[in-house]
Amino acid sequence: MTIELAQPYSPERHHSHRDVTGGWLRPAVFGAMDGLVSNFALIAGVVGAAGTGGKAAVLAGFAGLAAGAFSMAAGEYTSVKSQTELMRAEIAVERRELARNPEGERAELAALYESRGLDPDLARQVADGLSADPEQALRVHVREELGVDPDDLPSPYLAAGSSFLAFAAGALVPLAPFLFGASGLTLAVVLSVLGLFGFGAAVATMTARPWWVGGLRQLALGVGAATVTFGLGHLLGVAVS
């Protein structure tokens, strides 16, 4: 008779997860989508108003790319920086409370684990063990009470850089044909449709959703925005002329 012994825990044998807290995915996805859709809509509006592309479309496209990329980067930096500063302020509050009233914080932690189903004695033992090291106790309290990892706060620089580069990349898609002499919207429409569907499909794949659902959803939103803008530009062009 063979007895198989349980294998000790090994991080290499444990399943892993992707980074969902680094602060880059949301601004990168939003930036790429916004860059493509807004610049496509802007160029479509200019072509709709002028009746042709050429220099007007190139100037409008570059203006939209630069303004949008810098605006997105500045907005993301300010947003994430403010959020991180608020998190650090609340972490400092928790640090002071642990120093001022360690017994009360230990009892609070024990009550938390008890509310999650642990036996009261075991909950107190766990709280005592985790509270032995002040830094470890701080990490545990911050994670449990604030829902954030104090060692992995979002980076405003990463968010701003991701947003800037992604917006610029997305905005270049509808602009590219006009840089090579295109005068109409046909090629820009084709590239933008492919870009919208591709970006949407890629994001859906990253978030474990059907790729075609994400692609079609983003395609519908982008085409709808560009169609409305083109129509407004055409009406404006007719009214001005």
CSV table of C-alpha atoms in Angstrom, one decimal:
chain,number,residue,atom,x,y,z
A,1,MET,CA,0.0,0.0,0.0
A,2,THR,CA,1.4,3.3,-1.1
A,3,ILE,CA,0.8,6.5,1.0
A,4,GLU,CA,1.1,9.7,-0.9
A,5,LEU,CA,2.3,12.6,1.2
A,6,ALA,CA,0.8,16.1,0.7
A,7,GLN,CA,3.1,18.3,-1.2
A,8,PRO,CA,4.2,21.5,0.5
A,9,TYR,CA,3.0,24.8,-0.9
A,10,SER,CA,5.1,26.2,-3.6
A,11,PRO,CA,4.6,29.6,-5.3
A,12,GLU,CA,5.7,28.1,-8.6
A,13,ARG,CA,2.9,25.5,-8.4
A,14,HIS,CA,0.3,28.0,-7.5
A,15,HIS,CA,-1.9,29.7,-10.1
A,16,SER,CA,-1.1,33.3,-10.9
A,17,HIS,CA,-3.2,36.4,-11.8
A,18,ARG,CA,-2.6,39.3,-14.1
A,19,ASP,CA,-1.8,42.7,-12.6
A,20,VAL,CA,-5.2,44.5,-12.2
A,21,THR,CA,-4.0,47.3,-9.8
A,22,GLY,CA,-1.1,48.9,-11.7
A,23,GLY,CA,-3.0,51.8,-13.0
A,24,TRP,CA,-2.2,51.3,-16.7
A,25,LEU,CA,-4.9,49.2,-18.3
A,26,ARG,CA,-7.9,51.6,-17.9
A,27,PRO,CA,-6.1,54.7,-19.1
A,28,ALA,CA,-4.5,52.8,-22.0
A,29,VAL,CA,-7.7,51.3,-23.2
A,30,PHE,CA,-9.7,54.5,-22.7
A,31,GLY,CA,-6.9,56.5,-24.4
A,32,ALA,CA,-6.7,54.3,-27.5
A,33,MET,CA,-10.5,54.2,-27.9
A,34,ASP,CA,-10.9,57.9,-27.3
A,35,GLY,CA,-8.1,58.8,-29.6
A,36,LEU,CA,-9.4,56.8,-32.5
A,37,VAL,CA,-13.1,57.7,-32.0
A,38,SER,CA,-12.6,61.4,-31.3
A,39,ASN,CA,-10.0,62.0,-34.1
A,40,PHE,CA,-12.0,60.0,-36.6
A,41,ALA,CA,-15.1,62.0,-35.7
A,42,LEU,CA,-13.1,65.3,-35.8
A,43,ILE,CA,-11.6,64.5,-39.2
A,44,ALA,CA,-15.0,63.3,-40.5
A,45,GLY,CA,-16.6,66.6,-39.4
A,46,VAL,CA,-13.9,68.6,-41.1
A,47,VAL,CA,-14.3,66.6,-44.3
A,48,GLY,CA,-18.0,66.9,-44.1
A,49,ALA,CA,-17.8,70.6,-43.7
A,50,ALA,CA,-15.2,71.2,-46.4
A,51,GLY,CA,-16.3,68.5,-48.8
A,52,THR,CA,-12.8,67.1,-49.1
A,53,GLY,CA,-9.8,66.2,-47.0
A,54,GLY,CA,-6.3,67.4,-47.8
A,55,LYS,CA,-4.5,70.0,-45.7
A,56,ALA,CA,-7.6,70.8,-43.6
A,57,ALA,CA,-7.9,67.2,-42.5
A,58,VAL,CA,-4.2,66.8,-41.7
A,59,LEU,CA,-4.2,70.0,-39.6
A,60,ALA,CA,-7.4,69.0,-37.8
A,61,GLY,CA,-6.1,65.5,-37.2
A,62,PHE,CA,-2.8,66.7,-35.7
A,63,ALA,CA,-4.5,69.3,-33.6
A,64,GLY,CA,-6.9,66.7,-32.3
A,65,LEU,CA,-4.1,64.2,-31.6
A,66,ALA,CA,-1.9,66.7,-29.7
A,67,ALA,CA,-4.7,68.4,-27.8
A,68,GLY,CA,-6.3,65.1,-26.9
A,69,ALA,CA,-3.1,63.3,-25.9
A,70,PHE,CA,-1.9,66.0,-23.6
A,71,SER,CA,-5.3,66.5,-22.1
A,72,MET,CA,-5.8,62.8,-21.4
A,73,ALA,CA,-2.3,62.6,-19.9
A,74,ALA,CA,-2.8,65.6,-17.7
A,75,GLY,CA,-6.3,64.4,-16.6
A,76,GLU,CA,-5.1,60.9,-15.8
A,77,TYR,CA,-2.1,62.2,-13.8
A,78,THR,CA,-4.2,64.6,-11.7
A,79,SER,CA,-6.9,61.9,-11.1
A,80,VAL,CA,-4.5,59.1,-10.1
A,81,LYS,CA,-2.2,61.4,-8.1
A,82,SER,CA,-5.2,62.7,-6.1
A,83,GLN,CA,-6.4,59.2,-5.5
A,84,THR,CA,-3.0,58.0,-4.4
A,85,GLU,CA,-2.6,61.0,-2.1
A,86,LEU,CA,-5.9,60.3,-0.5
A,87,MET,CA,-4.9,56.6,0.0
A,88,ARG,CA,-1.6,57.7,1.6
A,89,ALA,CA,-3.4,60.1,3.9
A,90,GLU,CA,-5.8,57.3,5.1
A,91,ILE,CA,-2.9,54.9,5.5
A,92,ALA,CA,-1.2,57.5,7.7
A,93,VAL,CA,-4.4,57.7,9.8
A,94,GLU,CA,-4.3,54.0,10.3
A,95,ARG,CA,-0.6,54.0,11.2
A,96,ARG,CA,-1.3,56.7,13.9
A,97,GLU,CA,-4.3,54.7,15.2
A,98,LEU,CA,-2.2,51.5,15.5
A,99,ALA,CA,0.5,53.4,17.5
A,100,ARG,CA,-2.1,55.1,19.7
A,101,ASN,CA,-4.4,52.2,20.4
A,102,PRO,CA,-2.8,48.9,19.4
A,103,GLU,CA,-5.1,46.8,21.7
A,104,GLY,CA,-8.3,48.4,20.2
A,105,GLU,CA,-7.0,47.8,16.7
A,106,ARG,CA,-6.2,44.2,17.5
A,107,ALA,CA,-9.7,43.6,18.9
A,108,GLU,CA,-11.1,45.3,15.8
A,109,LEU,CA,-9.1,42.8,13.6
A,110,ALA,CA,-10.3,39.9,15.7
A,111,ALA,CA,-13.9,41.0,15.4
A,112,LEU,CA,-13.5,41.3,11.6
A,113,TYR,CA,-12.2,37.7,11.2
A,114,GLU,CA,-14.9,36.5,13.6
A,115,SER,CA,-17.6,38.1,11.4
A,116,ARG,CA,-16.2,36.2,8.5
A,117,GLY,CA,-16.8,32.9,10.2
A,118,LEU,CA,-13.7,32.1,12.3
A,119,ASP,CA,-14.1,30.8,15.8
A,120,PRO,CA,-13.7,33.7,18.3
A,121,ASP,CA,-10.6,32.1,19.9
A,122,LEU,CA,-9.0,31.4,16.6
A,123,ALA,CA,-9.9,34.9,15.4
A,124,ARG,CA,-8.1,36.4,18.4
A,125,GLN,CA,-5.1,34.1,17.8
A,126,VAL,CA,-4.9,35.2,14.1
A,127,ALA,CA,-5.2,38.9,15.1
A,128,ASP,CA,-2.5,38.5,17.8
A,129,GLY,CA,-0.2,36.8,15.3
A,130,LEU,CA,-0.7,39.4,12.6
A,131,SER,CA,-0.3,42.3,15.1
A,132,ALA,CA,3.1,41.1,16.4
A,133,ASP,CA,4.9,43.0,13.6
A,134,PRO,CA,3.7,46.7,13.4
A,135,GLU,CA,4.3,47.0,9.7
A,136,GLN,CA,2.5,43.7,8.9
A,137,ALA,CA,-0.3,44.8,11.1
A,138,LEU,CA,-0.6,48.1,9.1
A,139,ARG,CA,-0.7,46.2,5.8
A,140,VAL,CA,-3.4,43.9,7.1
A,141,HIS,CA,-5.6,46.7,8.4
A,142,VAL,CA,-5.2,48.8,5.3
A,143,ARG,CA,-6.1,45.9,3.0
A,144,GLU,CA,-9.1,44.9,5.2
A,145,GLU,CA,-10.4,48.4,6.0
A,146,LEU,CA,-9.5,50.4,2.9
A,147,GLY,CA,-9.4,47.6,0.3
A,148,VAL,CA,-6.0,48.7,-1.1
A,149,ASP,CA,-2.5,47.3,-1.1
A,150,PRO,CA,-0.2,49.8,0.5
A,151,ASP,CA,2.8,48.3,-1.3
A,152,ASP,CA,1.2,48.6,-4.7
A,153,LEU,CA,-0.5,51.9,-5.1
A,154,PRO,CA,-1.3,53.2,-8.6
A,155,SER,CA,1.4,55.3,-10.3
A,156,PRO,CA,0.2,58.6,-11.7
A,157,TYR,CA,3.2,58.6,-14.1
A,158,LEU,CA,2.3,55.2,-15.5
A,159,ALA,CA,-1.3,56.2,-15.9
A,160,ALA,CA,-0.4,59.5,-17.7
A,161,GLY,CA,2.2,57.9,-19.9
A,162,SER,CA,-0.1,55.0,-20.9
A,163,SER,CA,-2.9,57.4,-21.6
A,164,PHE,CA,-0.7,59.8,-23.7
A,165,LEU,CA,0.8,57.0,-25.9
A,166,ALA,CA,-2.5,55.1,-26.3
A,167,PHE,CA,-4.4,58.2,-27.3
A,168,ALA,CA,-1.7,59.2,-29.9
A,169,ALA,CA,-1.7,55.7,-31.3
A,170,GLY,CA,-5.5,55.6,-31.7
A,171,ALA,CA,-5.6,59.1,-33.1
A,172,LEU,CA,-3.1,58.2,-35.8
A,173,VAL,CA,-5.3,55.5,-37.3
A,174,PRO,CA,-7.8,57.8,-39.1
A,175,LEU,CA,-5.1,60.5,-39.7
A,176,ALA,CA,-2.7,58.2,-41.5
A,177,PRO,CA,-4.3,58.1,-45.0
A,178,PHE,CA,-4.3,61.9,-45.2
A,179,LEU,CA,-0.6,62.0,-44.4
A,180,PHE,CA,-0.1,60.1,-47.6
A,181,GLY,CA,-2.2,62.3,-49.8
A,182,ALA,CA,-5.7,60.9,-49.4
A,183,SER,CA,-8.5,63.4,-50.1
A,184,GLY,CA,-11.6,61.5,-49.2
A,185,LEU,CA,-12.8,59.5,-46.1
A,186,THR,CA,-12.9,56.1,-47.7
A,187,LEU,CA,-9.5,54.8,-46.5
A,188,ALA,CA,-9.8,56.5,-43.2
A,189,VAL,CA,-13.2,54.9,-42.7
A,190,VAL,CA,-11.8,51.4,-43.5
A,191,LEU,CA,-8.8,51.8,-41.2
A,192,SER,CA,-10.9,53.2,-38.4
A,193,VAL,CA,-13.5,50.5,-38.7
A,194,LEU,CA,-10.7,47.9,-38.5
A,195,GLY,CA,-9.1,49.7,-35.6
A,196,LEU,CA,-12.3,50.1,-33.6
A,197,PHE,CA,-13.2,46.4,-34.0
A,198,GLY,CA,-9.6,45.3,-33.3
A,199,PHE,CA,-9.3,47.5,-30.1
A,200,GLY,CA,-12.6,46.3,-28.9
A,201,ALA,CA,-11.8,42.7,-29.5
A,202,ALA,CA,-8.4,43.0,-27.8
A,203,VAL,CA,-9.9,44.6,-24.7
A,204,ALA,CA,-12.6,41.9,-24.6
A,205,THR,CA,-10.0,39.2,-24.8
A,206,MET,CA,-8.0,40.7,-21.9
A,207,THR,CA,-11.1,40.9,-19.8
A,208,ALA,CA,-12.2,37.3,-20.6
A,209,ARG,CA,-15.2,38.4,-22.7
A,210,PRO,CA,-16.1,37.2,-26.2
A,211,TRP,CA,-13.8,39.0,-28.6
A,212,TRP,CA,-16.5,39.6,-31.2
A,213,VAL,CA,-18.9,41.2,-28.7
A,214,GLY,CA,-16.3,43.7,-27.6
A,215,GLY,CA,-15.3,44.4,-31.2
A,216,LEU,CA,-18.9,45.0,-32.4
A,217,ARG,CA,-19.8,47.1,-29.4
A,218,GLN,CA,-16.8,49.4,-29.9
A,219,LEU,CA,-17.4,49.5,-33.7
A,220,ALA,CA,-21.0,50.6,-33.2
A,221,LEU,CA,-20.1,53.3,-30.7
A,222,GLY,CA,-17.3,54.7,-32.9
A,223,VAL,CA,-19.2,54.6,-36.1
A,224,GLY,CA,-22.2,56.2,-34.5
A,225,ALA,CA,-20.1,59.1,-33.1
A,226,ALA,CA,-18.3,59.7,-36.4
A,227,THR,CA,-21.6,59.6,-38.3
A,228,VAL,CA,-23.2,62.2,-36.1
A,229,THR,CA,-20.1,64.4,-36.3
A,230,PHE,CA,-19.9,64.1,-40.1
A,231,GLY,CA,-23.5,65.0,-40.4
A,232,LEU,CA,-23.1,68.1,-38.2
A,233,GLY,CA,-20.0,69.1,-40.2
A,234,HIS,CA,-21.9,68.7,-43.4
A,235,LEU,CA,-24.8,70.8,-42.2
A,236,LEU,CA,-22.4,73.5,-40.9
A,237,GLY,CA,-20.6,73.5,-44.2
A,238,VAL,CA,-23.8,74.0,-46.1
A,239,ALA,CA,-25.0,76.7,-43.8
A,240,VAL,CA,-21.7,78.6,-43.9
A,241,SER,CA,-21.5,78.4,-47.7
